[in-house]
mmCIF file of C-alpha atoms in Angstrom:
data_model
loop_
_atom_site.group_PDB
_atom_site.id
_atom_site.type_symbol
_atom_site.label_atom_id
_atom_site.label_comp_id
_atom_site.label_asym_id
_atom_site.label_seq_id
_atom_site.Cartn_x
_atom_site.Cartn_y
_atom_site.Cartn_z
ATOM 1 C CA UNK A 20 13.819 -23.912 7.552
ATOM 2 C CA UNK A 21 12.169 -27.163 8.610
ATOM 3 C CA UNK A 22 13.663 -29.044 5.643
ATOM 4 C CA UNK A 23 17.241 -28.640 6.982
ATOM 5 C CA UNK A 24 16.604 -29.867 10.503
ATOM 6 C CA UNK A 25 14.653 -32.881 9.552
ATOM 7 C CA UNK A 26 16.575 -34.065 6.598
ATOM 8 C CA UNK A 27 18.336 -36.827 8.680
ATOM 9 C CA UNK A 28 15.419 -38.987 9.786
ATOM 10 C CA UNK A 29 13.352 -38.384 6.691
ATOM 11 C CA UNK A 30 15.031 -40.827 4.301
ATOM 12 C CA UNK A 31 15.008 -43.715 6.744
ATOM 13 C CA UNK A 32 11.325 -43.300 7.277
ATOM 14 C CA UNK A 33 10.493 -43.108 3.568
ATOM 15 C CA UNK A 34 12.542 -46.158 2.654
ATOM 16 C CA UNK A 35 11.028 -48.148 5.427
ATOM 17 C CA UNK A 36 14.199 -49.282 7.290
ATOM 18 C CA UNK A 37 13.560 -50.541 10.881
ATOM 19 C CA UNK A 38 16.297 -48.566 12.616
ATOM 20 C CA UNK A 39 15.618 -44.884 12.695
ATOM 21 C CA UNK A 40 18.751 -42.743 12.240
ATOM 22 C CA UNK A 41 18.101 -40.794 15.461
ATOM 23 C CA UNK A 42 15.392 -40.783 17.960
ATOM 24 C CA UNK A 43 13.298 -37.682 17.809
ATOM 25 C CA UNK A 44 9.810 -36.571 18.841
ATOM 26 C CA UNK A 45 9.184 -35.910 15.148
ATOM 27 C CA UNK A 46 9.730 -39.535 14.044
ATOM 28 C CA UNK A 47 6.050 -40.408 13.794
ATOM 29 C CA UNK A 48 5.513 -37.456 11.495
ATOM 30 C CA UNK A 49 8.742 -37.590 9.489
ATOM 31 C CA UNK A 50 7.074 -39.101 6.359
ATOM 32 C CA UNK A 51 5.011 -35.923 6.302
ATOM 33 C CA UNK A 52 8.132 -33.825 6.553
ATOM 34 C CA UNK A 53 9.827 -35.801 3.806
ATOM 35 C CA UNK A 54 6.774 -35.497 1.622
ATOM 36 C CA UNK A 55 6.785 -31.822 2.287
ATOM 37 C CA UNK A 56 10.526 -31.553 1.477
ATOM 38 C CA UNK A 57 10.020 -33.355 -1.785
ATOM 39 C CA UNK A 58 7.081 -31.054 -2.713
ATOM 40 C CA UNK A 59 9.106 -28.010 -1.772
ATOM 41 C CA UNK A 60 12.164 -29.045 -3.810
ATOM 42 C CA UNK A 61 9.900 -29.922 -6.766
ATOM 43 C CA UNK A 62 8.370 -26.532 -6.390
ATOM 44 C CA UNK A 63 11.733 -24.809 -6.188
ATOM 45 C CA UNK A 64 12.820 -26.591 -9.340
ATOM 46 C CA UNK A 65 9.871 -25.067 -11.239
ATOM 47 C CA UNK A 66 11.539 -21.666 -10.677
ATOM 48 C CA UNK A 67 8.297 -19.776 -10.573
ATOM 49 C CA UNK A 68 8.466 -16.024 -10.373
ATOM 50 C CA UNK A 69 7.076 -13.932 -7.565
ATOM 51 C CA UNK A 70 3.522 -12.828 -8.595
ATOM 52 C CA UNK A 71 3.361 -9.606 -6.669
ATOM 53 C CA UNK A 72 0.650 -9.037 -4.043
ATOM 54 C CA UNK A 73 -3.099 -9.050 -4.439
ATOM 55 C CA UNK A 74 -3.258 -5.476 -3.221
ATOM 56 C CA UNK A 75 -0.761 -4.345 -5.940
ATOM 57 C CA UNK A 76 -2.178 -6.508 -8.714
ATOM 58 C CA UNK A 77 -2.912 -3.491 -10.886
ATOM 59 C CA UNK A 78 -0.211 -1.216 -9.488
ATOM 60 C CA UNK A 79 1.238 -0.429 -12.966
ATOM 61 C CA UNK A 80 -2.183 0.610 -14.229
ATOM 62 C CA UNK A 81 -2.782 2.802 -11.202
ATOM 63 C CA UNK A 82 0.592 4.451 -11.721
ATOM 64 C CA UNK A 83 -0.147 5.133 -15.407
ATOM 65 C CA UNK A 84 -3.787 6.276 -15.076
ATOM 66 C CA UNK A 85 -4.114 9.677 -13.572
ATOM 67 C CA UNK A 86 -7.343 9.196 -11.607
ATOM 68 C CA UNK A 87 -5.268 8.951 -8.453
ATOM 69 C CA UNK A 88 -3.191 12.084 -9.294
ATOM 70 C CA UNK A 89 -5.714 14.583 -10.704
ATOM 71 C CA UNK A 90 -6.587 17.606 -8.612
ATOM 72 C CA UNK A 91 -8.234 20.895 -9.117
ATOM 73 C CA UNK A 92 -7.825 24.377 -7.742
ATOM 74 C CA UNK A 93 -4.432 25.399 -6.443
ATOM 75 C CA UNK A 94 -2.112 23.487 -4.272
ATOM 76 C CA UNK A 95 1.424 23.777 -2.912
ATOM 77 C CA UNK A 96 3.572 21.097 -1.320
ATOM 78 C CA UNK A 97 6.622 22.130 0.583
ATOM 79 C CA UNK A 98 8.754 19.202 1.515
ATOM 80 C CA UNK A 99 11.774 19.443 3.684
ATOM 81 C CA UNK A 100 14.245 16.547 4.089
ATOM 82 C CA UNK A 101 16.314 16.498 7.207
ATOM 83 C CA UNK A 102 18.076 13.263 6.863
ATOM 84 C CA UNK A 103 18.498 10.752 4.054
ATOM 85 C CA UNK A 104 19.418 7.643 6.089
ATOM 86 C CA UNK A 105 17.327 7.180 8.047
ATOM 87 C CA UNK A 106 14.830 9.169 5.921
ATOM 88 C CA UNK A 107 13.159 12.059 7.817
ATOM 89 C CA UNK A 108 11.096 14.616 6.099
ATOM 90 C CA UNK A 109 8.181 16.885 6.868
ATOM 91 C CA UNK A 110 5.650 18.216 4.298
ATOM 92 C CA UNK A 111 3.446 21.218 4.524
ATOM 93 C CA UNK A 112 0.594 21.037 1.970
ATOM 94 C CA UNK A 113 -1.812 23.787 1.142
ATOM 95 C CA UNK A 114 -4.819 23.422 -1.171
ATOM 96 C CA UNK A 115 -7.483 25.899 -1.996
ATOM 97 C CA UNK A 116 -10.046 26.820 -4.628
ATOM 98 C CA UNK A 117 -11.159 23.274 -5.370
ATOM 99 C CA UNK A 118 -14.655 22.690 -6.662
ATOM 100 C CA UNK A 119 -15.112 19.464 -4.775
ATOM 101 C CA UNK A 120 -12.948 19.809 -1.570
ATOM 102 C CA UNK A 121 -12.736 22.628 0.908
ATOM 103 C CA UNK A 122 -9.410 24.466 1.320
ATOM 104 C CA UNK A 123 -7.128 22.680 3.623
ATOM 105 C CA UNK A 124 -3.773 22.617 5.213
ATOM 106 C CA UNK A 125 -2.014 19.472 6.022
ATOM 107 C CA UNK A 126 1.130 18.798 7.911
ATOM 108 C CA UNK A 127 2.856 15.485 7.290
ATOM 109 C CA UNK A 128 5.943 13.748 8.655
ATOM 110 C CA UNK A 129 7.737 10.668 7.409
ATOM 111 C CA UNK A 130 10.461 8.627 9.166
ATOM 112 C CA UNK A 131 11.769 5.483 7.436
ATOM 113 C CA UNK A 132 14.547 3.087 7.986
ATOM 114 C CA UNK A 133 15.185 -0.255 6.261
ATOM 115 C CA UNK A 134 12.782 -1.995 8.645
ATOM 116 C CA UNK A 135 10.361 0.707 9.858
ATOM 117 C CA UNK A 136 8.213 3.247 8.049
ATOM 118 C CA UNK A 137 6.348 5.863 10.058
ATOM 119 C CA UNK A 138 4.076 8.379 8.368
ATOM 120 C CA UNK A 139 1.656 10.775 9.950
ATOM 121 C CA UNK A 140 -0.442 13.726 8.803
ATOM 122 C CA UNK A 141 -2.656 16.217 10.540
ATOM 123 C CA UNK A 142 -4.947 18.721 8.853
ATOM 124 C CA UNK A 143 -6.279 22.005 10.091
ATOM 125 C CA UNK A 144 -9.372 20.409 11.573
ATOM 126 C CA UNK A 145 -7.368 18.117 13.753
ATOM 127 C CA UNK A 146 -7.898 14.868 11.867
ATOM 128 C CA UNK A 147 -4.861 12.600 12.021
ATOM 129 C CA UNK A 148 -3.985 9.887 9.664
ATOM 130 C CA UNK A 149 -1.123 7.524 10.314
ATOM 131 C CA UNK A 150 0.654 4.681 8.797
ATOM 132 C CA UNK A 151 3.149 2.292 10.404
ATOM 133 C CA UNK A 152 4.889 -0.541 8.529
ATOM 134 C CA UNK A 153 7.287 -2.887 10.175
ATOM 135 C CA UNK A 154 9.295 -5.441 8.206
ATOM 136 C CA UNK A 155 9.961 -8.375 10.492
ATOM 137 C CA UNK A 156 12.103 -10.075 7.757
ATOM 138 C CA UNK A 157 12.476 -8.957 4.190
ATOM 139 C CA UNK A 158 9.441 -10.967 3.132
ATOM 140 C CA UNK A 159 7.146 -10.495 6.140
ATOM 141 C CA UNK A 160 5.610 -7.129 6.662
ATOM 142 C CA UNK A 161 2.999 -5.785 9.035
ATOM 143 C CA UNK A 162 1.142 -2.654 8.094
ATOM 144 C CA UNK A 163 -1.112 -0.603 10.255
ATOM 145 C CA UNK A 164 -3.105 2.251 8.823
ATOM 146 C CA UNK A 165 -5.375 4.545 10.935
ATOM 147 C CA UNK A 166 -7.540 7.602 10.487
ATOM 148 C CA UNK A 167 -8.618 9.449 13.590
ATOM 149 C CA UNK A 168 -10.836 12.458 13.764
ATOM 150 C CA UNK A 169 -12.914 14.490 16.222
ATOM 151 C CA UNK A 170 -16.112 13.446 14.547
ATOM 152 C CA UNK A 171 -17.768 10.231 15.616
ATOM 153 C CA UNK A 172 -17.871 7.605 12.944
ATOM 154 C CA UNK A 173 -14.903 8.858 10.973
ATOM 155 C CA UNK A 174 -12.387 6.749 12.723
ATOM 156 C CA UNK A 175 -10.847 3.929 10.772
ATOM 157 C CA UNK A 176 -8.065 1.489 11.643
ATOM 158 C CA UNK A 177 -6.696 -1.193 9.371
ATOM 159 C CA UNK A 178 -4.075 -3.775 10.245
ATOM 160 C CA UNK A 179 -2.521 -6.045 7.740
ATOM 161 C CA UNK A 180 0.143 -8.714 7.642
ATOM 162 C CA UNK A 181 1.664 -9.755 4.418
ATOM 163 C CA UNK A 182 3.925 -12.692 3.770
ATOM 164 C CA UNK A 183 5.602 -13.044 0.322
ATOM 165 C CA UNK A 184 7.117 -16.353 -0.619
ATOM 166 C CA UNK A 185 9.222 -17.130 -3.609
ATOM 167 C CA UNK A 186 6.201 -17.827 -5.825
ATOM 168 C CA UNK A 187 3.250 -16.786 -3.816
ATOM 169 C CA UNK A 188 1.922 -13.918 -1.631
ATOM 170 C CA UNK A 189 -0.461 -14.330 1.293
ATOM 171 C CA UNK A 190 -1.987 -11.579 3.347
ATOM 172 C CA UNK A 191 -4.497 -11.156 6.208
ATOM 173 C CA UNK A 192 -6.206 -7.908 6.836
ATOM 174 C CA UNK A 193 -8.721 -6.545 9.296
ATOM 175 C CA UNK A 194 -10.695 -3.203 9.088
ATOM 176 C CA UNK A 195 -12.140 -1.666 12.233
ATOM 177 C CA UNK A 196 -12.001 -4.747 14.416
ATOM 178 C CA UNK A 197 -13.627 -4.622 17.794
ATOM 179 C CA UNK A 198 -11.963 -7.220 20.029
ATOM 180 C CA UNK A 199 -14.846 -7.612 22.397
ATOM 181 C CA UNK A 200 -17.399 -9.143 19.962
ATOM 182 C CA UNK A 201 -15.097 -9.622 16.866
ATOM 183 C CA UNK A 202 -17.115 -7.416 14.616
ATOM 184 C CA UNK A 203 -15.426 -5.777 11.733
ATOM 185 C CA UNK A 204 -14.217 -6.689 8.224
ATOM 186 C CA UNK A 205 -11.665 -9.338 7.685
ATOM 187 C CA UNK A 206 -9.945 -9.991 4.376
ATOM 188 C CA UNK A 207 -7.624 -12.811 3.470
ATOM 189 C CA UNK A 208 -5.916 -13.107 0.133
ATOM 190 C CA UNK A 209 -3.612 -15.520 -1.634
ATOM 191 C CA UNK A 210 -1.935 -15.173 -5.002
ATOM 192 C CA UNK A 211 0.140 -18.011 -6.515
ATOM 193 C CA UNK A 212 2.244 -18.250 -9.627
ATOM 194 C CA UNK A 213 1.260 -21.306 -11.686
ATOM 195 C CA UNK A 214 3.515 -20.819 -14.687
ATOM 196 C CA UNK A 215 6.207 -18.294 -15.560
ATOM 197 C CA UNK A 216 3.402 -15.965 -16.795
ATOM 198 C CA UNK A 217 0.123 -16.896 -15.047
ATOM 199 C CA UNK A 218 -0.778 -16.265 -11.488
ATOM 200 C CA UNK A 219 -4.075 -16.969 -9.900
ATOM 201 C CA UNK A 220 -5.439 -15.880 -6.597
ATOM 202 C CA UNK A 221 -8.423 -15.575 -4.360
ATOM 203 C CA UNK A 222 -9.520 -12.846 -1.970
ATOM 204 C CA UNK A 223 -12.130 -13.467 0.730
ATOM 205 C CA UNK A 224 -14.122 -10.839 2.579
ATOM 206 C CA UNK A 225 -15.771 -11.506 5.791
ATOM 207 C CA UNK A 226 -17.997 -8.817 7.044
ATOM 208 C CA UNK A 227 -19.423 -8.850 10.582
ATOM 209 C CA UNK A 228 -21.342 -5.666 11.241
ATOM 210 C CA UNK A 229 -22.958 -7.095 14.319
ATOM 211 C CA UNK A 230 -22.011 -10.233 16.352
ATOM 212 C CA UNK A 231 -24.939 -12.384 14.893
ATOM 213 C CA UNK A 232 -24.597 -11.215 11.280
ATOM 214 C CA UNK A 233 -21.810 -12.242 9.007
ATOM 215 C CA UNK A 234 -21.375 -12.278 5.331
ATOM 216 C CA UNK A 235 -18.552 -13.624 3.142
ATOM 217 C CA UNK A 236 -17.759 -12.952 -0.415
ATOM 218 C CA UNK A 237 -14.852 -14.352 -2.471
ATOM 219 C CA UNK A 238 -13.356 -12.706 -5.516
ATOM 220 C CA UNK A 239 -11.053 -14.439 -8.018
ATOM 221 C CA UNK A 240 -8.013 -12.930 -9.570
ATOM 222 C CA UNK A 241 -5.934 -13.616 -12.617
ATOM 223 C CA UNK A 242 -2.701 -12.018 -13.544
ATOM 224 C CA UNK A 243 -0.796 -12.699 -16.700
ATOM 225 C CA UNK A 244 2.665 -11.239 -17.118
ATOM 226 C CA UNK A 245 4.541 -11.447 -20.450
ATOM 227 C CA UNK A 246 7.930 -13.121 -20.623
ATOM 228 C CA UNK A 247 9.827 -9.858 -20.832
ATOM 229 C CA UNK A 248 7.492 -8.213 -18.223
ATOM 230 C CA UNK A 249 6.584 -5.592 -20.814
ATOM 231 C CA UNK A 250 2.916 -6.193 -20.557
ATOM 232 C CA UNK A 251 0.587 -7.264 -17.793
ATOM 233 C CA UNK A 252 -3.051 -8.254 -18.047
ATOM 234 C CA UNK A 253 -5.209 -8.711 -14.947
ATOM 235 C CA UNK A 254 -8.762 -9.800 -14.345
ATOM 236 C CA UNK A 255 -10.789 -9.774 -11.135
ATOM 237 C CA UNK A 256 -14.237 -11.260 -10.697
ATOM 238 C CA UNK A 257 -16.548 -10.839 -7.774
ATOM 239 C CA UNK A 258 -19.457 -13.301 -7.802
ATOM 240 C CA UNK A 259 -21.777 -10.547 -6.752
ATOM 241 C CA UNK A 260 -21.460 -9.278 -10.389
ATOM 242 C CA UNK A 261 -18.410 -7.002 -10.471
ATOM 243 C CA UNK A 262 -15.788 -7.610 -13.030
ATOM 244 C CA UNK A 263 -12.637 -5.657 -13.579
ATOM 245 C CA UNK A 264 -9.934 -6.221 -16.048
ATOM 246 C CA UNK A 265 -6.828 -4.169 -16.792
ATOM 247 C CA UNK A 266 -4.120 -4.183 -19.353
ATOM 248 C CA UNK A 267 -0.813 -2.364 -19.069
ATOM 249 C CA UNK A 268 1.997 -2.176 -21.643
ATOM 250 C CA UNK A 269 5.313 -0.487 -21.637
ATOM 251 C CA UNK A 270 5.835 0.685 -25.205
ATOM 252 C CA UNK A 271 9.308 2.108 -24.687
ATOM 253 C CA UNK A 272 11.466 3.305 -21.905
ATOM 254 C CA UNK A 273 9.418 6.463 -21.713
ATOM 255 C CA UNK A 274 5.966 5.561 -22.726
ATOM 256 C CA UNK A 275 3.487 3.389 -20.807
ATOM 257 C CA UNK A 276 -0.192 2.792 -21.732
ATOM 258 C CA UNK A 277 -2.902 1.270 -19.614
ATOM 259 C CA UNK A 278 -6.550 0.293 -20.163
ATOM 260 C CA UNK A 279 -9.141 -0.621 -17.555
ATOM 261 C CA UNK A 280 -12.629 -2.025 -17.988
ATOM 262 C CA UNK A 281 -14.986 -2.194 -15.050
ATOM 263 C CA UNK A 282 -18.312 -3.877 -15.387
ATOM 264 C CA UNK A 283 -20.941 -3.842 -12.654
ATOM 265 C CA UNK A 284 -23.811 -6.157 -13.369
ATOM 266 C CA UNK A 285 -25.692 -6.567 -10.096
ATOM 267 C CA UNK A 286 -29.511 -6.707 -9.955
ATOM 268 C CA UNK A 287 -29.632 -3.209 -8.543
ATOM 269 C CA UNK A 288 -27.167 -1.565 -10.943
ATOM 270 C CA UNK A 289 -25.781 -2.194 -14.461
ATOM 271 C CA UNK A 290 -22.914 -0.119 -15.368
ATOM 272 C CA UNK A 291 -19.600 -0.257 -17.224
ATOM 273 C CA UNK A 292 -16.718 2.130 -17.426
ATOM 274 C CA UNK A 293 -13.676 1.874 -19.723
ATOM 275 C CA UNK A 294 -10.595 3.982 -19.144
ATOM 276 C CA UNK A 295 -7.665 4.460 -21.414
ATOM 277 C CA UNK A 296 -4.539 6.238 -20.334
ATOM 278 C CA UNK A 297 -0.908 6.933 -21.301
ATOM 279 C CA UNK A 298 2.084 8.147 -19.452
ATOM 280 C CA UNK A 299 5.157 9.807 -20.925
ATOM 281 C CA UNK A 300 8.306 10.147 -18.769
ATOM 282 C CA UNK A 301 10.836 12.692 -19.805
ATOM 283 C CA UNK A 302 14.019 13.666 -18.178
ATOM 284 C CA UNK A 303 12.547 16.547 -16.218
ATOM 285 C CA UNK A 304 8.854 16.164 -16.841
ATOM 286 C CA UNK A 305 6.076 13.592 -16.842
ATOM 287 C CA UNK A 306 2.905 13.853 -18.814
ATOM 288 C CA UNK A 307 -0.222 11.737 -18.206
ATOM 289 C CA UNK A 308 -3.346 11.778 -20.394
ATOM 290 C CA UNK A 309 -6.496 9.856 -19.931
ATOM 291 C CA UNK A 310 -9.834 9.210 -21.700
ATOM 292 C CA UNK A 311 -12.804 7.386 -20.252
ATOM 293 C CA UNK A 312 -16.259 6.250 -21.391
ATOM 294 C CA UNK A 313 -18.000 8.670 -19.048
ATOM 295 C CA UNK A 314 -16.864 11.414 -21.392
ATOM 296 C CA UNK A 315 -13.945 12.668 -19.370
ATOM 297 C CA UNK A 316 -10.771 13.759 -20.943
ATOM 298 C CA UNK A 317 -8.013 14.680 -18.591
ATOM 299 C CA UNK A 318 -4.296 15.458 -18.575
ATOM 300 C CA UNK A 319 -1.579 16.210 -16.048
ATOM 301 C CA UNK A 320 1.786 17.703 -16.621
ATOM 302 C CA UNK A 321 4.487 17.674 -13.989
ATOM 303 C CA UNK A 322 7.431 19.868 -15.024
ATOM 304 C CA UNK A 323 10.486 19.859 -12.892
ATOM 305 C CA UNK A 324 12.425 23.082 -13.475
ATOM 306 C CA UNK A 325 15.163 22.236 -10.975
ATOM 307 C CA UNK A 326 15.554 19.154 -8.862
ATOM 308 C CA UNK A 327 13.869 21.045 -5.999
ATOM 309 C CA UNK A 328 11.056 22.749 -7.835
ATOM 310 C CA UNK A 329 8.291 21.213 -9.753
ATOM 311 C CA UNK A 330 5.240 22.741 -11.413
ATOM 312 C CA UNK A 331 2.009 20.818 -12.010
ATOM 313 C CA UNK A 332 -0.867 21.584 -14.277
ATOM 314 C CA UNK A 333 -3.943 19.351 -14.315
ATOM 315 C CA UNK A 334 -7.101 19.655 -16.461
ATOM 316 C CA UNK A 335 -10.222 17.670 -16.913
ATOM 317 C CA UNK A 336 -13.158 18.170 -19.326
ATOM 318 C CA UNK A 337 -16.286 16.325 -18.787
ATOM 319 C CA UNK A 338 -17.871 16.304 -22.190
ATOM 320 C CA UNK A 339 -21.212 14.703 -21.187
ATOM 321 C CA UNK A 340 -21.781 17.030 -18.280
ATOM 322 C CA UNK A 341 -20.261 20.042 -19.941
ATOM 323 C CA UNK A 342 -18.034 20.675 -16.922
ATOM 324 C CA UNK A 343 -14.303 21.375 -16.608
ATOM 325 C CA UNK A 344 -11.720 21.455 -13.860
ATOM 326 C CA UNK A 345 -8.336 23.052 -13.850
ATOM 327 C CA UNK A 346 -5.623 22.685 -11.214
ATOM 328 C CA UNK A 347 -2.187 24.239 -10.789
ATOM 329 C CA UNK A 348 0.347 23.244 -8.189
ATOM 330 C CA UNK A 349 3.862 23.697 -7.105
ATOM 331 C CA UNK A 350 6.065 21.284 -5.266
ATOM 332 C CA UNK A 351 9.083 22.657 -3.490
ATOM 333 C CA UNK A 352 11.611 20.384 -1.996
ATOM 334 C CA UNK A 353 14.082 21.818 0.396
ATOM 335 C CA UNK A 354 16.765 20.298 2.530
ATOM 336 C CA UNK A 355 18.881 21.246 5.430
ATOM 337 C CA UNK A 356 21.515 18.961 4.124
ATOM 338 C CA UNK A 357 24.411 19.912 1.918
ATOM 339 C CA UNK A 358 24.557 17.975 -1.339
ATOM 340 C CA UNK A 359 27.475 15.939 -0.065
ATOM 341 C CA UNK A 360 25.476 14.788 3.007
ATOM 342 C CA UNK A 361 22.729 13.752 0.660
ATOM 343 C CA UNK A 362 25.157 11.534 -1.124
ATOM 344 C CA UNK A 363 24.845 13.403 -4.358
ATOM 345 C CA UNK A 364 27.315 15.126 -6.606
ATOM 346 C CA UNK A 365 26.767 18.873 -6.433
ATOM 347 C CA UNK A 366 24.912 19.931 -9.515
ATOM 348 C CA UNK A 367 26.114 22.740 -11.626
ATOM 349 C CA UNK A 368 23.152 25.219 -12.131
ATOM 350 C CA UNK B 23 -17.299 -14.484 27.692
ATOM 351 C CA UNK B 24 -15.922 -11.646 29.743
ATOM 352 C CA UNK B 25 -18.083 -9.892 32.337
ATOM 353 C CA UNK B 26 -19.703 -6.594 31.797
ATOM 354 C CA UNK B 27 -17.123 -4.910 33.996
ATOM 355 C CA UNK B 28 -14.190 -6.182 31.992
ATOM 356 C CA UNK B 29 -15.903 -5.293 28.785
ATOM 357 C CA UNK B 30 -16.371 -1.776 30.076
ATOM 358 C CA UNK B 31 -12.698 -1.610 31.108
ATOM 359 C CA UNK B 32 -11.499 -2.865 27.671
ATOM 360 C CA UNK B 33 -13.741 -0.331 25.963
ATOM 361 C CA UNK B 34 -12.169 2.453 28.147
ATOM 362 C CA UNK B 35 -8.633 1.227 27.411
ATOM 363 C CA UNK B 36 -9.352 1.266 23.665
ATOM 364 C CA UNK B 37 -10.902 4.762 23.744
ATOM 365 C CA UNK B 38 -7.970 6.014 25.752
ATOM 366 C CA UNK B 39 -5.306 4.547 23.448
ATOM 367 C CA UNK B 40 -7.220 5.983 20.513
ATOM 368 C CA UNK B 41 -7.027 9.442 22.089
ATOM 369 C CA UNK B 42 -3.317 8.944 22.887
ATOM 370 C CA UNK B 43 -2.548 7.931 19.308
ATOM 371 C CA UNK B 44 -4.677 10.788 17.951
ATOM 372 C CA UNK B 45 -2.665 13.526 19.828
ATOM 373 C CA UNK B 46 0.607 11.632 20.117
ATOM 374 C CA UNK B 47 1.264 10.105 16.748
ATOM 375 C CA UNK B 48 2.721 13.214 14.965
ATOM 376 C CA UNK B 49 4.793 14.384 17.941
ATOM 377 C CA UNK B 50 6.063 10.811 18.221
ATOM 378 C CA UNK B 51 7.276 10.738 14.640
ATOM 379 C CA UNK B 52 8.862 14.149 15.001
ATOM 380 C CA UNK B 53 10.630 13.066 18.155
ATOM 381 C CA UNK B 54 11.859 9.854 16.628
ATOM 382 C CA UNK B 55 13.001 11.702 13.440
ATOM 383 C CA UNK B 56 14.502 14.519 15.398
ATOM 384 C CA UNK B 57 16.543 12.235 17.684
ATOM 385 C CA UNK B 58 17.622 9.677 15.087
ATOM 386 C CA UNK B 59 18.340 12.076 12.189
ATOM 387 C CA UNK B 60 21.804 12.341 11.082
ATOM 388 C CA UNK B 61 22.840 15.232 11.292
ATOM 389 C CA UNK B 62 20.345 16.505 13.854
ATOM 390 C CA UNK B 63 18.288 19.447 12.518
ATOM 391 C CA UNK B 64 17.467 22.559 14.482
ATOM 392 C CA UNK B 65 14.011 22.791 15.935
ATOM 393 C CA UNK B 66 12.989 25.991 14.248
ATOM 394 C CA UNK B 67 13.742 24.582 10.832
ATOM 395 C CA UNK B 68 11.666 21.570 11.695
ATOM 396 C CA UNK B 69 8.435 23.330 12.399
ATOM 397 C CA UNK B 70 8.499 26.496 10.177
ATOM 398 C CA UNK B 71 7.606 25.997 6.509
ATOM 399 C CA UNK B 72 9.774 28.963 5.487
ATOM 400 C CA UNK B 73 12.970 28.446 7.387
#
């Protein structure tokens, strides 16, 4: 943006001629602008790829591993779509019989357009969680995330602004800020591509539990993407002694594998966990399997019988603790729209 | 530094907005979705899980 408007006076200043091309308030700083322009064009010429964001640095691994998808007991999700553009859908989720979580009912609503994303959920106890994303421009997004409950101390609000450039991503985040004394947690992160494959980044935490106390910690990130983007390796180091590294590879169109190693070596605790997982995507089903060094073997099958009905089976065996968990679930998607309104060709059953 | 009175007022405003968001967020999404949807759904289908 700035480069276009200051292109005129910049060359005269850099070549040292006495007559400036046009008088402007910016003349005294135009050498800076020209230097910036040269730096920007040099950077453009490198053609560095976009590195992704710090938050999503191990997105592929998380999508392959089933730690985020496993459940036990029985559950049912009834989703109803009322409109495709803008997207508007409501979800009724029921879950019961879980060993770890109490039975619950959750009502959720999603409304999304190109720029705005609104999501809300309320459970039978009256706790509300909400999410609001607003894209100011395609590469500048503000996200607000909140959790509100009747109980004191369970409220959480998180606000984040993310800017993604052509070869970098920068974000600022705050958790539970209190504007009067500026307590809360503040996180800043920056990820920059250095070559076509390598991106390096930092993430800084500033914790202010009380106005006179503050603590910062910085972690360093590395992401290496192969030329054909078929494998990604990441590493994350926190100087306090936590190291995390992941590896993800796409073996074929349908098979993805991922490995993760987490090492905690603080004076208080020494621990390491390795996780290995695979994901198979079939036309109407997806199967995930996972094995980790704490002795857990788990699997999840999601079988879609029709586009509107899916059946889930999840299982986990903890060999070291001699425990097992089983979960079954159904996902039913309904719509008040006719197939034509959804922009689909009617399917022959 | 703001005075004690202002501090108290800001705290009250924050507490109030938190309560408003707590009770108003889901109705707000439903209202926005209901009015902007194309075509507009009927209310009974919106609320009932079975309809």
